[in-house]
Amino acid sequence: MSTRAEQKLLTRRSLMDAALAQLSPDRGFGSLSLREVAREAGIAPTSFYRHFVDLDELGLVLVDEGGVALRQLMRQARKRIARDGSAISTSVETFMEYLGKNANLFRLMLRERTGGSKPFRTAIKAEIDHFVTELADDLRRFAEEQNKPLSDARMVAEAMVTLVFNQGADALDATPKEREELKVKLKTELRMILIGSQMMARHASIR
């Protein structure tokens, strides 16, 4: 890769980091301006257009990055599960690690998931669907390995992801003590969903 191409990638990364750095519990992506993002990244506003068409395109790239990062982390969690067991506990711990390292990325996805921009909503829905699909596949595999059928692995995955996103919103700005309490609560609630589905499958098989 040429030095010029490397510099372009670095500047593009700087713009993405600058946008993320300005997000907070009180400030969403929609309130950012191109001028302030460019200033934070150390470039002229006109230079922004060499990297992104507009702020929305930058935001969509961030959404994609957030989804990819979460899926990669959960794939790593599968390896930890295979080694250590305890799928729910390991998955929750891994998700909380993701929040700790990517708080503003997750904040962006949470807010824009129900925001006014249709492209954002569509992109975030696609990322969540990818995550649900991978989780449903994992649940089916674990059910087969443990001989504990589920009534509907896809529905279980959707319920789990919805719950995790909701609890993740609470965990974002929680104190360390509050976050530990949320983890315990989340693990219990996820087990309830899983056991409930197993019981429904068992009941259906003997009817």
JSON list of C-alpha atoms in Angstrom, two decimals:
[
{"chain": "A", "resi": 1, "resn": "MET", "atom": "CA", "xyz": [0.00, 0.00, 0.00]},
{"chain": "A", "resi": 2, "resn": "SER", "atom": "CA", "xyz": [1.37, 3.43, -0.94]},
{"chain": "A", "resi": 3, "resn": "THR", "atom": "CA", "xyz": [2.09, 6.10, 1.66]},
{"chain": "A", "resi": 4, "resn": "ARG", "atom": "CA", "xyz": [-0.70, 8.22, 0.21]},
{"chain": "A", "resi": 5, "resn": "ALA", "atom": "CA", "xyz": [-3.23, 5.39, 0.52]},
{"chain": "A", "resi": 6, "resn": "GLU", "atom": "CA", "xyz": [-2.08, 4.70, 4.08]},
{"chain": "A", "resi": 7, "resn": "GLN", "atom": "CA", "xyz": [-2.54, 8.35, 4.99]},
{"chain": "A", "resi": 8, "resn": "LYS", "atom": "CA", "xyz": [-6.02, 8.36, 3.50]},
{"chain": "A", "resi": 9, "resn": "LEU", "atom": "CA", "xyz": [-6.98, 5.35, 5.64]},
{"chain": "A", "resi": 10, "resn": "LEU", "atom": "CA", "xyz": [-5.54, 7.03, 8.74]},
{"chain": "A", "resi": 11, "resn": "THR", "atom": "CA", "xyz": [-7.50, 10.22, 8.08]},
{"chain": "A", "resi": 12, "resn": "ARG", "atom": "CA", "xyz": [-10.68, 8.23, 7.48]},
{"chain": "A", "resi": 13, "resn": "ARG", "atom": "CA", "xyz": [-10.11, 6.44, 10.79]},
{"chain": "A", "resi": 14, "resn": "SER", "atom": "CA", "xyz": [-9.49, 9.78, 12.51]},
{"chain": "A", "resi": 15, "resn": "LEU", "atom": "CA", "xyz": [-12.84, 11.08, 11.27]},
{"chain": "A", "resi": 16, "resn": "MET", "atom": "CA", "xyz": [-14.64, 7.99, 12.56]},
{"chain": "A", "resi": 17, "resn": "ASP", "atom": "CA", "xyz": [-12.91, 8.26, 15.93]},
{"chain": "A", "resi": 18, "resn": "ALA", "atom": "CA", "xyz": [-13.67, 11.98, 16.10]},
{"chain": "A", "resi": 19, "resn": "ALA", "atom": "CA", "xyz": [-17.38, 11.35, 15.56]},
{"chain": "A", "resi": 20, "resn": "LEU", "atom": "CA", "xyz": [-17.44, 8.60, 18.19]},
{"chain": "A", "resi": 21, "resn": "ALA", "atom": "CA", "xyz": [-15.55, 10.73, 20.70]},
{"chain": "A", "resi": 22, "resn": "GLN", "atom": "CA", "xyz": [-18.29, 13.37, 20.60]},
{"chain": "A", "resi": 23, "resn": "LEU", "atom": "CA", "xyz": [-21.10, 10.97, 21.45]},
{"chain": "A", "resi": 24, "resn": "SER", "atom": "CA", "xyz": [-22.23, 10.87, 25.07]},
{"chain": "A", "resi": 25, "resn": "PRO", "atom": "CA", "xyz": [-25.28, 10.01, 27.19]},
{"chain": "A", "resi": 26, "resn": "ASP", "atom": "CA", "xyz": [-26.59, 13.49, 26.38]},
{"chain": "A", "resi": 27, "resn": "ARG", "atom": "CA", "xyz": [-25.54, 13.78, 22.75]},
{"chain": "A", "resi": 28, "resn": "GLY", "atom": "CA", "xyz": [-26.55, 11.60, 19.82]},
{"chain": "A", "resi": 29, "resn": "PHE", "atom": "CA", "xyz": [-25.13, 11.24, 16.33]},
{"chain": "A", "resi": 30, "resn": "GLY", "atom": "CA", "xyz": [-27.85, 13.44, 14.81]},
{"chain": "A", "resi": 31, "resn": "SER", "atom": "CA", "xyz": [-26.59, 16.47, 16.71]},
{"chain": "A", "resi": 32, "resn": "LEU", "atom": "CA", "xyz": [-23.05, 16.27, 15.26]},
{"chain": "A", "resi": 33, "resn": "SER", "atom": "CA", "xyz": [-21.92, 18.67, 12.56]},
{"chain": "A", "resi": 34, "resn": "LEU", "atom": "CA", "xyz": [-19.51, 17.92, 9.76]},
{"chain": "A", "resi": 35, "resn": "ARG", "atom": "CA", "xyz": [-17.45, 20.96, 10.67]},
{"chain": "A", "resi": 36, "resn": "GLU", "atom": "CA", "xyz": [-16.86, 19.93, 14.29]},
{"chain": "A", "resi": 37, "resn": "VAL", "atom": "CA", "xyz": [-16.07, 16.32, 13.35]},
{"chain": "A", "resi": 38, "resn": "ALA", "atom": "CA", "xyz": [-13.51, 17.54, 10.82]},
{"chain": "A", "resi": 39, "resn": "ARG", "atom": "CA", "xyz": [-12.02, 19.96, 13.36]},
{"chain": "A", "resi": 40, "resn": "GLU", "atom": "CA", "xyz": [-11.74, 17.18, 15.96]},
{"chain": "A", "resi": 41, "resn": "ALA", "atom": "CA", "xyz": [-9.97, 15.01, 13.37]},
{"chain": "A", "resi": 42, "resn": "GLY", "atom": "CA", "xyz": [-7.57, 17.84, 12.52]},
{"chain": "A", "resi": 43, "resn": "ILE", "atom": "CA", "xyz": [-8.59, 18.36, 8.90]},
{"chain": "A", "resi": 44, "resn": "ALA", "atom": "CA", "xyz": [-10.36, 21.08, 6.93]},
{"chain": "A", "resi": 45, "resn": "PRO", "atom": "CA", "xyz": [-14.14, 20.61, 6.54]},
{"chain": "A", "resi": 46, "resn": "THR", "atom": "CA", "xyz": [-13.78, 20.48, 2.75]},
{"chain": "A", "resi": 47, "resn": "SER", "atom": "CA", "xyz": [-11.35, 17.56, 3.09]},
{"chain": "A", "resi": 48, "resn": "PHE", "atom": "CA", "xyz": [-14.09, 15.51, 4.77]},
{"chain": "A", "resi": 49, "resn": "TYR", "atom": "CA", "xyz": [-15.67, 14.83, 1.37]},
{"chain": "A", "resi": 50, "resn": "ARG", "atom": "CA", "xyz": [-12.59, 12.98, 0.18]},
{"chain": "A", "resi": 51, "resn": "HIS", "atom": "CA", "xyz": [-13.49, 10.25, 2.65]},
{"chain": "A", "resi": 52, "resn": "PHE", "atom": "CA", "xyz": [-17.29, 10.27, 3.08]},
{"chain": "A", "resi": 53, "resn": "VAL", "atom": "CA", "xyz": [-20.21, 11.60, 1.09]},
{"chain": "A", "resi": 54, "resn": "ASP", "atom": "CA", "xyz": [-21.74, 13.04, 4.26]},
{"chain": "A", "resi": 55, "resn": "LEU", "atom": "CA", "xyz": [-22.05, 12.38, 7.99]},
{"chain": "A", "resi": 56, "resn": "ASP", "atom": "CA", "xyz": [-24.72, 9.75, 7.41]},
{"chain": "A", "resi": 57, "resn": "GLU", "atom": "CA", "xyz": [-22.31, 7.65, 5.38]},
{"chain": "A", "resi": 58, "resn": "LEU", "atom": "CA", "xyz": [-19.73, 7.94, 8.16]},
{"chain": "A", "resi": 59, "resn": "GLY", "atom": "CA", "xyz": [-22.37, 6.84, 10.67]},
{"chain": "A", "resi": 60, "resn": "LEU", "atom": "CA", "xyz": [-23.36, 3.84, 8.58]},
{"chain": "A", "resi": 61, "resn": "VAL", "atom": "CA", "xyz": [-19.72, 2.74, 8.40]},
{"chain": "A", "resi": 62, "resn": "LEU", "atom": "CA", "xyz": [-19.58, 2.98, 12.19]},
{"chain": "A", "resi": 63, "resn": "VAL", "atom": "CA", "xyz": [-22.74, 0.87, 12.51]},
{"chain": "A", "resi": 64, "resn": "ASP", "atom": "CA", "xyz": [-21.18, -1.79, 10.29]},
{"chain": "A", "resi": 65, "resn": "GLU", "atom": "CA", "xyz": [-17.98, -1.68, 12.33]},
{"chain": "A", "resi": 66, "resn": "GLY", "atom": "CA", "xyz": [-19.93, -2.05, 15.57]},
{"chain": "A", "resi": 67, "resn": "GLY", "atom": "CA", "xyz": [-21.84, -5.07, 14.31]},
{"chain": "A", "resi": 68, "resn": "VAL", "atom": "CA", "xyz": [-18.75, -6.77, 12.94]},
{"chain": "A", "resi": 69, "resn": "ALA", "atom": "CA", "xyz": [-16.83, -6.16, 16.18]},
{"chain": "A", "resi": 70, "resn": "LEU", "atom": "CA", "xyz": [-19.63, -7.69, 18.26]},
{"chain": "A", "resi": 71, "resn": "ARG", "atom": "CA", "xyz": [-19.94, -10.77, 16.04]},
{"chain": "A", "resi": 72, "resn": "GLN", "atom": "CA", "xyz": [-16.17, -11.31, 16.07]},
{"chain": "A", "resi": 73, "resn": "LEU", "atom": "CA", "xyz": [-16.13, -11.06, 19.85]},
{"chain": "A", "resi": 74, "resn": "MET", "atom": "CA", "xyz": [-18.96, -13.55, 20.20]},
{"chain": "A", "resi": 75, "resn": "ARG", "atom": "CA", "xyz": [-17.12, -15.96, 17.89]},
{"chain": "A", "resi": 76, "resn": "GLN", "atom": "CA", "xyz": [-14.20, -15.73, 20.28]},
{"chain": "A", "resi": 77, "resn": "ALA", "atom": "CA", "xyz": [-16.66, -16.43, 23.10]},
{"chain": "A", "resi": 78, "resn": "ARG", "atom": "CA", "xyz": [-17.59, -19.72, 21.42]},
{"chain": "A", "resi": 79, "resn": "LYS", "atom": "CA", "xyz": [-13.99, -20.86, 21.76]},
{"chain": "A", "resi": 80, "resn": "ARG", "atom": "CA", "xyz": [-14.04, -19.91, 25.44]},
{"chain": "A", "resi": 81, "resn": "ILE", "atom": "CA", "xyz": [-17.33, -21.79, 25.86]},
{"chain": "A", "resi": 82, "resn": "ALA", "atom": "CA", "xyz": [-15.83, -24.90, 24.23]},
{"chain": "A", "resi": 83, "resn": "ARG", "atom": "CA", "xyz": [-12.91, -24.67, 26.66]},
{"chain": "A", "resi": 84, "resn": "ASP", "atom": "CA", "xyz": [-14.62, -23.54, 29.86]},
{"chain": "A", "resi": 85, "resn": "GLY", "atom": "CA", "xyz": [-18.33, -24.38, 29.38]},
{"chain": "A", "resi": 86, "resn": "SER", "atom": "CA", "xyz": [-21.11, -22.16, 30.78]},
{"chain": "A", "resi": 87, "resn": "ALA", "atom": "CA", "xyz": [-22.40, -20.67, 27.53]},
{"chain": "A", "resi": 88, "resn": "ILE", "atom": "CA", "xyz": [-24.64, -18.00, 29.08]},
{"chain": "A", "resi": 89, "resn": "SER", "atom": "CA", "xyz": [-22.13, -16.80, 31.66]},
{"chain": "A", "resi": 90, "resn": "THR", "atom": "CA", "xyz": [-19.31, -16.64, 29.12]},
{"chain": "A", "resi": 91, "resn": "SER", "atom": "CA", "xyz": [-21.50, -14.83, 26.55]},
{"chain": "A", "resi": 92, "resn": "VAL", "atom": "CA", "xyz": [-22.63, -12.20, 29.07]},
{"chain": "A", "resi": 93, "resn": "GLU", "atom": "CA", "xyz": [-19.07, -11.60, 30.25]},
{"chain": "A", "resi": 94, "resn": "THR", "atom": "CA", "xyz": [-17.94, -11.26, 26.63]},
{"chain": "A", "resi": 95, "resn": "PHE", "atom": "CA", "xyz": [-20.74, -8.82, 25.82]},
{"chain": "A", "resi": 96, "resn": "MET", "atom": "CA", "xyz": [-19.85, -6.66, 28.82]},
{"chain": "A", "resi": 97, "resn": "GLU", "atom": "CA", "xyz": [-16.24, -6.63, 27.64]},
{"chain": "A", "resi": 98, "resn": "TYR", "atom": "CA", "xyz": [-17.51, -5.37, 24.29]},
{"chain": "A", "resi": 99, "resn": "LEU", "atom": "CA", "xyz": [-19.46, -2.59, 26.03]},
{"chain": "A", "resi": 100, "resn": "GLY", "atom": "CA", "xyz": [-16.39, -1.55, 27.97]},
{"chain": "A", "resi": 101, "resn": "LYS", "atom": "CA", "xyz": [-14.31, -1.21, 24.82]},
{"chain": "A", "resi": 102, "resn": "ASN", "atom": "CA", "xyz": [-17.00, 0.06, 22.42]},
{"chain": "A", "resi": 103, "resn": "ALA", "atom": "CA", "xyz": [-19.38, 2.12, 24.57]},
{"chain": "A", "resi": 104, "resn": "ASN", "atom": "CA", "xyz": [-20.03, 4.84, 22.01]},
{"chain": "A", "resi": 105, "resn": "LEU", "atom": "CA", "xyz": [-20.38, 2.39, 19.12]},
{"chain": "A", "resi": 106, "resn": "PHE", "atom": "CA", "xyz": [-23.08, 0.57, 21.06]},
{"chain": "A", "resi": 107, "resn": "ARG", "atom": "CA", "xyz": [-24.62, 3.90, 22.10]},
{"chain": "A", "resi": 108, "resn": "LEU", "atom": "CA", "xyz": [-24.84, 4.83, 18.41]},
{"chain": "A", "resi": 109, "resn": "MET", "atom": "CA", "xyz": [-26.53, 1.54, 17.51]},
{"chain": "A", "resi": 110, "resn": "LEU", "atom": "CA", "xyz": [-28.99, 1.82, 20.39]},
{"chain": "A", "resi": 111, "resn": "ARG", "atom": "CA", "xyz": [-30.09, 5.34, 19.56]},
{"chain": "A", "resi": 112, "resn": "GLU", "atom": "CA", "xyz": [-30.25, 5.06, 15.80]},
{"chain": "A", "resi": 113, "resn": "ARG", "atom": "CA", "xyz": [-32.06, 1.71, 16.00]},
{"chain": "A", "resi": 114, "resn": "THR", "atom": "CA", "xyz": [-35.27, 3.67, 16.58]},
{"chain": "A", "resi": 115, "resn": "GLY", "atom": "CA", "xyz": [-34.11, 7.04, 15.21]},
{"chain": "A", "resi": 116, "resn": "GLY", "atom": "CA", "xyz": [-35.52, 9.11, 12.40]},
{"chain": "A", "resi": 117, "resn": "SER", "atom": "CA", "xyz": [-33.10, 7.94, 9.71]},
{"chain": "A", "resi": 118, "resn": "LYS", "atom": "CA", "xyz": [-34.40, 4.98, 7.70]},
{"chain": "A", "resi": 119, "resn": "PRO", "atom": "CA", "xyz": [-30.93, 4.05, 6.33]},
{"chain": "A", "resi": 120, "resn": "PHE", "atom": "CA", "xyz": [-29.64, 3.86, 9.91]},
{"chain": "A", "resi": 121, "resn": "ARG", "atom": "CA", "xyz": [-32.61, 1.80, 11.09]},
{"chain": "A", "resi": 122, "resn": "THR", "atom": "CA", "xyz": [-32.24, -0.57, 8.11]},
{"chain": "A", "resi": 123, "resn": "ALA", "atom": "CA", "xyz": [-28.48, -1.00, 8.66]},
{"chain": "A", "resi": 124, "resn": "ILE", "atom": "CA", "xyz": [-28.85, -1.65, 12.39]},
{"chain": "A", "resi": 125, "resn": "LYS", "atom": "CA", "xyz": [-31.69, -4.11, 11.82]},
{"chain": "A", "resi": 126, "resn": "ALA", "atom": "CA", "xyz": [-29.46, -5.99, 9.37]},
{"chain": "A", "resi": 127, "resn": "GLU", "atom": "CA", "xyz": [-26.65, -6.15, 11.95]},
{"chain": "A", "resi": 128, "resn": "ILE", "atom": "CA", "xyz": [-29.04, -7.41, 14.63]},
{"chain": "A", "resi": 129, "resn": "ASP", "atom": "CA", "xyz": [-30.48, -9.99, 12.21]},
{"chain": "A", "resi": 130, "resn": "HIS", "atom": "CA", "xyz": [-26.94, -11.26, 11.48]},
{"chain": "A", "resi": 131, "resn": "PHE", "atom": "CA", "xyz": [-26.34, -11.59, 15.21]},
{"chain": "A", "resi": 132, "resn": "VAL", "atom": "CA", "xyz": [-29.66, -13.35, 15.83]},
{"chain": "A", "resi": 133, "resn": "THR", "atom": "CA", "xyz": [-28.99, -15.81, 12.99]},
{"chain": "A", "resi": 134, "resn": "GLU", "atom": "CA", "xyz": [-25.55, -16.75, 14.35]},
{"chain": "A", "resi": 135, "resn": "LEU", "atom": "CA", "xyz": [-26.94, -17.09, 17.88]},
{"chain": "A", "resi": 136, "resn": "ALA", "atom": "CA", "xyz": [-29.83, -19.28, 16.67]},
{"chain": "A", "resi": 137, "resn": "ASP", "atom": "CA", "xyz": [-27.34, -21.56, 14.91]},
{"chain": "A", "resi": 138, "resn": "ASP", "atom": "CA", "xyz": [-25.31, -21.83, 18.13]},
{"chain": "A", "resi": 139, "resn": "LEU", "atom": "CA", "xyz": [-28.42, -22.58, 20.18]},
{"chain": "A", "resi": 140, "resn": "ARG", "atom": "CA", "xyz": [-29.46, -25.38, 17.80]},
{"chain": "A", "resi": 141, "resn": "ARG", "atom": "CA", "xyz": [-25.99, -26.89, 17.97]},
{"chain": "A", "resi": 142, "resn": "PHE", "atom": "CA", "xyz": [-25.84, -26.72, 21.77]},
{"chain": "A", "resi": 143, "resn": "ALA", "atom": "CA", "xyz": [-29.35, -28.22, 22.01]},
{"chain": "A", "resi": 144, "resn": "GLU", "atom": "CA", "xyz": [-28.31, -31.16, 19.85]},
{"chain": "A", "resi": 145, "resn": "GLU", "atom": "CA", "xyz": [-25.04, -31.71, 21.72]},
{"chain": "A", "resi": 146, "resn": "GLN", "atom": "CA", "xyz": [-26.79, -31.67, 25.11]},
{"chain": "A", "resi": 147, "resn": "ASN", "atom": "CA", "xyz": [-29.90, -33.50, 23.89]},
{"chain": "A", "resi": 148, "resn": "LYS", "atom": "CA", "xyz": [-32.08, -30.64, 25.16]},
{"chain": "A", "resi": 149, "resn": "PRO", "atom": "CA", "xyz": [-34.29, -29.57, 22.23]},
{"chain": "A", "resi": 150, "resn": "LEU", "atom": "CA", "xyz": [-35.64, -26.02, 22.01]},
{"chain": "A", "resi": 151, "resn": "SER", "atom": "CA", "xyz": [-39.15, -25.17, 20.90]},
{"chain": "A", "resi": 152, "resn": "ASP", "atom": "CA", "xyz": [-37.94, -22.48, 18.48]},
{"chain": "A", "resi": 153, "resn": "ALA", "atom": "CA", "xyz": [-34.24, -21.58, 18.41]},
{"chain": "A", "resi": 154, "resn": "ARG", "atom": "CA", "xyz": [-34.77, -18.49, 16.25]},
{"chain": "A", "resi": 155, "resn": "MET", "atom": "CA", "xyz": [-37.40, -17.08, 18.61]},
{"chain": "A", "resi": 156, "resn": "VAL", "atom": "CA", "xyz": [-35.18, -17.82, 21.61]},
{"chain": "A", "resi": 157, "resn": "ALA", "atom": "CA", "xyz": [-32.30, -16.00, 19.91]},
{"chain": "A", "resi": 158, "resn": "GLU", "atom": "CA", "xyz": [-34.50, -12.98, 19.15]},
{"chain": "A", "resi": 159, "resn": "ALA", "atom": "CA", "xyz": [-35.70, -12.80, 22.77]},
{"chain": "A", "resi": 160, "resn": "MET", "atom": "CA", "xyz": [-32.14, -13.10, 24.07]},
{"chain": "A", "resi": 161, "resn": "VAL", "atom": "CA", "xyz": [-30.76, -10.40, 21.77]},
{"chain": "A", "resi": 162, "resn": "THR", "atom": "CA", "xyz": [-33.60, -8.02, 22.65]},
{"chain": "A", "resi": 163, "resn": "LEU", "atom": "CA", "xyz": [-32.94, -8.58, 26.34]},
{"chain": "A", "resi": 164, "resn": "VAL", "atom": "CA", "xyz": [-29.18, -8.15, 25.97]},
{"chain": "A", "resi": 165, "resn": "PHE", "atom": "CA", "xyz": [-29.61, -4.88, 24.05]},
{"chain": "A", "resi": 166, "resn": "ASN", "atom": "CA", "xyz": [-32.00, -3.51, 26.67]},
{"chain": "A", "resi": 167, "resn": "GLN", "atom": "CA", "xyz": [-29.75, -4.45, 29.56]},
{"chain": "A", "resi": 168, "resn": "GLY", "atom": "CA", "xyz": [-26.76, -3.17, 27.62]},
{"chain": "A", "resi": 169, "resn": "ALA", "atom": "CA", "xyz": [-28.40, 0.25, 27.49]},
{"chain": "A", "resi": 170, "resn": "ASP", "atom": "CA", "xyz": [-28.62, 0.25, 31.30]},
{"chain": "A", "resi": 171, "resn": "ALA", "atom": "CA", "xyz": [-25.05, -1.02, 31.64]},
{"chain": "A", "resi": 172, "resn": "LEU", "atom": "CA", "xyz": [-23.52, 1.72, 29.47]},
{"chain": "A", "resi": 173, "resn": "ASP", "atom": "CA", "xyz": [-23.47, 4.38, 32.17]},
{"chain": "A", "resi": 174, "resn": "ALA", "atom": "CA", "xyz": [-23.69, 2.12, 35.21]},
{"chain": "A", "resi": 175, "resn": "THR", "atom": "CA", "xyz": [-21.17, 2.12, 38.03]},
{"chain": "A", "resi": 176, "resn": "PRO", "atom": "CA", "xyz": [-18.94, -0.98, 38.35]},
{"chain": "A", "resi": 177, "resn": "LYS", "atom": "CA", "xyz": [-21.15, -2.24, 41.20]},
{"chain": "A", "resi": 178, "resn": "GLU", "atom": "CA", "xyz": [-24.34, -1.66, 39.18]},
{"chain": "A", "resi": 179, "resn": "ARG", "atom": "CA", "xyz": [-22.80, -3.39, 36.17]},
{"chain": "A", "resi": 180, "resn": "GLU", "atom": "CA", "xyz": [-21.98, -6.48, 38.23]},
{"chain": "A", "resi": 181, "resn": "GLU", "atom": "CA", "xyz": [-25.57, -6.58, 39.47]},
{"chain": "A", "resi": 182, "resn": "LEU", "atom": "CA", "xyz": [-26.83, -6.23, 35.89]},
{"chain": "A", "resi": 183, "resn": "LYS", "atom": "CA", "xyz": [-24.65, -9.13, 34.79]},
{"chain": "A", "resi": 184, "resn": "VAL", "atom": "CA", "xyz": [-26.12, -11.40, 37.47]},
{"chain": "A", "resi": 185, "resn": "LYS", "atom": "CA", "xyz": [-29.65, -10.34, 36.53]},
{"chain": "A", "resi": 186, "resn": "LEU", "atom": "CA", "xyz": [-29.00, -10.77, 32.80]},
{"chain": "A", "resi": 187, "resn": "LYS", "atom": "CA", "xyz": [-27.56, -14.27, 33.25]},
{"chain": "A", "resi": 188, "resn": "THR", "atom": "CA", "xyz": [-30.63, -15.30, 35.27]},
{"chain": "A", "resi": 189, "resn": "GLU", "atom": "CA", "xyz": [-33.07, -13.87, 32.72]},
{"chain": "A", "resi": 190, "resn": "LEU", "atom": "CA", "xyz": [-31.30, -15.55, 29.81]},
{"chain": "A", "resi": 191, "resn": "ARG", "atom": "CA", "xyz": [-31.40, -18.89, 31.63]},
{"chain": "A", "resi": 192, "resn": "MET", "atom": "CA", "xyz": [-35.13, -18.39, 32.18]},
{"chain": "A", "resi": 193, "resn": "ILE", "atom": "CA", "xyz": [-35.65, -17.92, 28.44]},
{"chain": "A", "resi": 194, "resn": "LEU", "atom": "CA", "xyz": [-33.54, -20.97, 27.60]},
{"chain": "A", "resi": 195, "resn": "ILE", "atom": "CA", "xyz": [-35.10, -23.27, 30.20]},
{"chain": "A", "resi": 196, "resn": "GLY", "atom": "CA", "xyz": [-38.58, -22.08, 29.25]},
{"chain": "A", "resi": 197, "resn": "SER", "atom": "CA", "xyz": [-37.96, -23.02, 25.63]},
{"chain": "A", "resi": 198, "resn": "GLN", "atom": "CA", "xyz": [-36.59, -26.42, 26.66]},
{"chain": "A", "resi": 199, "resn": "MET", "atom": "CA", "xyz": [-39.67, -27.07, 28.79]},
{"chain": "A", "resi": 200, "resn": "MET", "atom": "CA", "xyz": [-41.99, -26.06, 25.96]},
{"chain": "A", "resi": 201, "resn": "ALA", "atom": "CA", "xyz": [-40.19, -28.44, 23.59]},
{"chain": "A", "resi": 202, "resn": "ARG", "atom": "CA", "xyz": [-40.41, -31.25, 26.14]},
{"chain": "A", "resi": 203, "resn": "HIS", "atom": "CA", "xyz": [-44.11, -30.61, 26.72]},
{"chain": "A", "resi": 204, "resn": "ALA", "atom": "CA", "xyz": [-44.79, -30.59, 22.98]},
{"chain": "A", "resi": 205, "resn": "SER", "atom": "CA", "xyz": [-43.02, -33.93, 22.53]},
{"chain": "A", "resi": 206, "resn": "ILE", "atom": "CA", "xyz": [-45.25, -35.75, 25.03]},
{"chain": "A", "resi": 207, "resn": "ARG", "atom": "CA", "xyz": [-48.60, -34.32, 23.94]}
]
